[in-house]
Amino acid sequence: MRALVLQYYVLLRSVLRAKPLLRRCLARCRHCRIFFLTHPCNGGRKDLGCPFGCRGVHRKRQSTVRSVAYYRDALGKNKKRALNARRRRPKADGDRPTSCPGSVPVPGKSSIRWNLLMVEYVRMVVSLIEARSVSLTEIVQMLQRVLRQHSLGRRRKIDHALIWLQEHPP
Ligand SMILES: [Zn+2]
């Protein structure tokens, strides 16, 4: 984990060196203190959560607090009764949600899903770096390509290690 963060900071520093204008987008997570890039309209804010987990956790907590407060309310109680009654009624075909709203399906691998918050963050950062609006589809394709190369590189490293071990047995 530490090595990953270090790698991330090296990358972040090289991005900021290449694009000094992005310095105004640099923010620090108020929960875990990691540095990250944010949208220019959030520049200078000190109350942001990082997209690497803190923001999602915080958002979930906030929505739980909100809904608890809402249902405690008498009006909310009536609404909940109506909602439960509606829920008990049989659902029509196609009424069931087909995908989890917080994730993106990985093309070609239906069993794997990406965290939408993370993909959306990558999209924003790439848009900032390339100074153009990059689509979510483009990001998904790019991530696929990068991950494929990454696993290929790792496989090659393992292969090399195996060959070396065969030639130099312990
Ligand atoms: Zn954080």
GROMACS .gro file of C-alpha atoms and ligand atoms in nm:
model
  171
    1MET     CA    1   0.000   0.000   0.000
    2ARG     CA    2   0.281   0.237   0.092
    3ALA     CA    3   0.461   0.164  -0.236
    4LEU     CA    4   0.140   0.231  -0.425
    5VAL     CA    5   0.093   0.570  -0.257
    6LEU     CA    6   0.456   0.658  -0.328
    7GLN     CA    7   0.412   0.562  -0.693
    8TYR     CA    8   0.097   0.774  -0.703
    9TYR     CA    9   0.277   1.077  -0.558
   10VAL     CA   10   0.563   1.045  -0.809
   11LEU     CA   11   0.303   1.042  -1.087
   12LEU     CA   12   0.110   1.334  -0.935
   13ARG     CA   13   0.431   1.538  -0.908
   14SER     CA   14   0.525   1.471  -1.269
   15VAL     CA   15   0.174   1.574  -1.380
   16LEU     CA   16   0.199   1.898  -1.181
   17ARG     CA   17   0.543   1.966  -1.328
   18ALA     CA   18   0.418   1.916  -1.681
   19LYS     CA   19   0.096   2.112  -1.616
   20PRO     CA   20   0.175   2.381  -1.356
   21LEU     CA   21  -0.173   2.529  -1.407
   22LEU     CA   22  -0.318   2.221  -1.237
   23ARG     CA   23  -0.157   2.327  -0.910
   24ARG     CA   24  -0.472   2.523  -0.831
   25CYS     CA   25  -0.662   2.193  -0.851
   26LEU     CA   26  -0.451   2.027  -0.583
   27ALA     CA   27  -0.652   1.937  -0.273
   28ARG     CA   28  -0.593   1.737   0.042
   29CYS     CA   29  -0.837   1.485   0.185
   30ARG     CA   30  -0.974   1.602   0.518
   31HIS     CA   31  -1.006   1.242   0.636
   32CYS     CA   32  -0.687   1.058   0.531
   33ARG     CA   33  -0.474   1.363   0.431
   34ILE     CA   34  -0.379   1.228   0.086
   35PHE     CA   35  -0.324   1.483  -0.191
   36PHE     CA   36  -0.540   1.458  -0.503
   37LEU     CA   37  -0.657   1.664  -0.798
   38THR     CA   38  -1.001   1.819  -0.783
   39HIS     CA   39  -1.214   2.020  -1.024
   40PRO     CA   40  -1.093   2.384  -1.052
   41CYS     CA   41  -1.422   2.508  -0.903
   42ASN     CA   42  -1.329   2.322  -0.580
   43GLY     CA   43  -0.976   2.468  -0.573
   44GLY     CA   44  -0.870   2.594  -0.232
   45ARG     CA   45  -1.141   2.405  -0.044
   46LYS     CA   46  -1.033   2.235   0.278
   47ASP     CA   47  -1.341   2.022   0.336
   48LEU     CA   48  -1.304   1.769   0.054
   49GLY     CA   49  -1.284   1.391   0.080
   50CYS     CA   50  -1.054   1.198  -0.153
   51PRO     CA   51  -1.204   0.983  -0.431
   52PHE     CA   52  -1.004   0.679  -0.316
   53GLY     CA   53  -1.262   0.574  -0.059
   54CYS     CA   54  -1.319   0.856   0.190
   55ARG     CA   55  -1.569   1.041  -0.029
   56GLY     CA   56  -1.778   0.729  -0.086
   57VAL     CA   57  -1.774   0.631   0.282
   58HIS     CA   58  -1.862   0.984   0.387
   59ARG     CA   59  -2.143   1.009   0.128
   60LYS     CA   60  -2.292   0.680   0.244
   61ARG     CA   61  -2.276   0.792   0.606
   62GLN     CA   62  -2.438   1.125   0.521
   63SER     CA   63  -2.723   0.960   0.332
   64THR     CA   64  -2.782   0.721   0.624
   65VAL     CA   65  -2.795   1.017   0.865
   66ARG     CA   66  -3.034   1.195   0.628
   67SER     CA   67  -3.270   0.901   0.584
   68VAL     CA   68  -3.274   0.821   0.957
   69ALA     CA   69  -3.369   1.181   1.030
   70TYR     CA   70  -3.628   1.170   0.755
   71TYR     CA   71  -3.798   0.855   0.872
   72ARG     CA   72  -3.798   0.975   1.231
   73ASP     CA   73  -4.014   1.258   1.114
   74ALA     CA   74  -4.390   1.186   1.139
   75LEU     CA   75  -4.446   1.282   0.778
   76GLY     CA   76  -4.166   1.049   0.682
   77LYS     CA   77  -4.333   0.767   0.873
   78ASN     CA   78  -4.646   0.802   0.660
   79LYS     CA   79  -4.439   0.806   0.345
   80LYS     CA   80  -4.254   0.496   0.454
   81ARG     CA   81  -4.583   0.316   0.512
   82ALA     CA   82  -4.692   0.403   0.158
   83LEU     CA   83  -4.351   0.299   0.024
   84ASN     CA   84  -4.368  -0.039   0.201
   85ALA     CA   85  -4.719  -0.100   0.070
   86ARG     CA   86  -4.596  -0.027  -0.281
   87ARG     CA   87  -4.300  -0.257  -0.230
   88ARG     CA   88  -4.529  -0.545  -0.128
   89ARG     CA   89  -4.715  -0.522  -0.459
   90PRO     CA   90  -4.579  -0.761  -0.725
   91LYS     CA   91  -4.339  -0.596  -0.963
   92ALA     CA   92  -4.392  -0.581  -1.335
   93ASP     CA   93  -4.130  -0.727  -1.570
   94GLY     CA   94  -3.838  -0.499  -1.631
   95ASP     CA   95  -3.906  -0.314  -1.310
   96ARG     CA   96  -3.606  -0.467  -1.144
   97PRO     CA   97  -3.288  -0.257  -1.163
   98THR     CA   98  -3.045  -0.435  -1.394
   99SER     CA   99  -2.727  -0.267  -1.275
  100CYS     CA  100  -2.584  -0.133  -0.954
  101PRO     CA  101  -2.590   0.247  -0.982
  102GLY     CA  102  -2.254   0.285  -0.810
  103SER     CA  103  -2.053   0.079  -1.058
  104VAL     CA  104  -1.966   0.046  -1.426
  105PRO     CA  105  -1.957  -0.293  -1.600
  106VAL     CA  106  -1.619  -0.383  -1.743
  107PRO     CA  107  -1.663  -0.455  -2.116
  108GLY     CA  108  -1.614  -0.823  -2.197
  109LYS     CA  109  -1.604  -0.918  -1.829
  110SER     CA  110  -1.957  -0.902  -1.700
  111SER     CA  111  -1.855  -1.038  -1.361
  112ILE     CA  112  -1.621  -0.747  -1.291
  113ARG     CA  113  -1.743  -0.397  -1.212
  114TRP     CA  114  -1.555  -0.074  -1.164
  115ASN     CA  115  -1.632   0.177  -0.895
  116LEU     CA  116  -1.820   0.458  -1.071
  117LEU     CA  117  -1.682   0.722  -0.835
  118MET     CA  118  -1.328   0.617  -0.927
  119VAL     CA  119  -1.393   0.601  -1.302
  120GLU     CA  120  -1.563   0.942  -1.286
  121TYR     CA  121  -1.259   1.076  -1.098
  122VAL     CA  122  -1.019   0.939  -1.362
  123ARG     CA  123  -1.239   1.100  -1.629
  124MET     CA  124  -1.220   1.440  -1.457
  125VAL     CA  125  -0.841   1.422  -1.407
  126VAL     CA  126  -0.777   1.311  -1.767
  127SER     CA  127  -1.006   1.591  -1.890
  128LEU     CA  128  -0.807   1.841  -1.682
  129ILE     CA  129  -0.471   1.710  -1.804
  130GLU     CA  130  -0.575   1.695  -2.170
  131ALA     CA  131  -0.770   2.024  -2.141
  132ARG     CA  132  -1.075   1.874  -2.317
  133SER     CA  133  -1.391   1.692  -2.220
  134VAL     CA  134  -1.317   1.318  -2.220
  135SER     CA  135  -1.614   1.079  -2.231
  136LEU     CA  136  -1.676   0.795  -1.986
  137THR     CA  137  -1.660   0.546  -2.275
  138GLU     CA  138  -1.315   0.674  -2.369
  139ILE     CA  139  -1.200   0.631  -2.009
  140VAL     CA  140  -1.334   0.276  -1.984
  141GLN     CA  141  -1.151   0.186  -2.308
  142MET     CA  142  -0.832   0.353  -2.186
  143LEU     CA  143  -0.847   0.174  -1.848
  144GLN     CA  144  -0.897  -0.159  -2.024
  145ARG     CA  145  -0.592  -0.096  -2.243
  146VAL     CA  146  -0.374   0.014  -1.952
  147LEU     CA  147  -0.478  -0.280  -1.734
  148ARG     CA  148  -0.416  -0.527  -2.016
  149GLN     CA  149  -0.064  -0.389  -2.066
  150HIS     CA  150  -0.008  -0.388  -1.692
  151SER     CA  151  -0.097  -0.755  -1.651
  152LEU     CA  152   0.112  -0.839  -1.958
  153GLY     CA  153   0.410  -0.659  -1.805
  154ARG     CA  154   0.362  -0.839  -1.477
  155ARG     CA  155   0.338  -1.174  -1.654
  156ARG     CA  156   0.661  -1.096  -1.838
  157LYS     CA  157   0.833  -1.011  -1.510
  158ILE     CA  158   0.720  -1.343  -1.359
  159ASP     CA  159   0.837  -1.527  -1.672
  160HIS     CA  160   1.178  -1.363  -1.646
  161ALA     CA  161   1.201  -1.455  -1.279
  162LEU     CA  162   1.113  -1.818  -1.362
  163ILE     CA  163   1.374  -1.835  -1.641
  164TRP     CA  164   1.634  -1.683  -1.411
  165LEU     CA  165   1.549  -1.933  -1.135
  166GLN     CA  166   1.581  -2.223  -1.382
  167GLU     CA  167   1.924  -2.103  -1.486
  168HIS     CA  168   2.032  -2.013  -1.132
  169PRO     CA  169   1.868  -2.271  -0.905
  170PRO     CA  170   1.875  -2.174  -0.535
  171ZN      ZN  171  -0.915   1.024   0.195
   0.00000   0.00000   0.00000
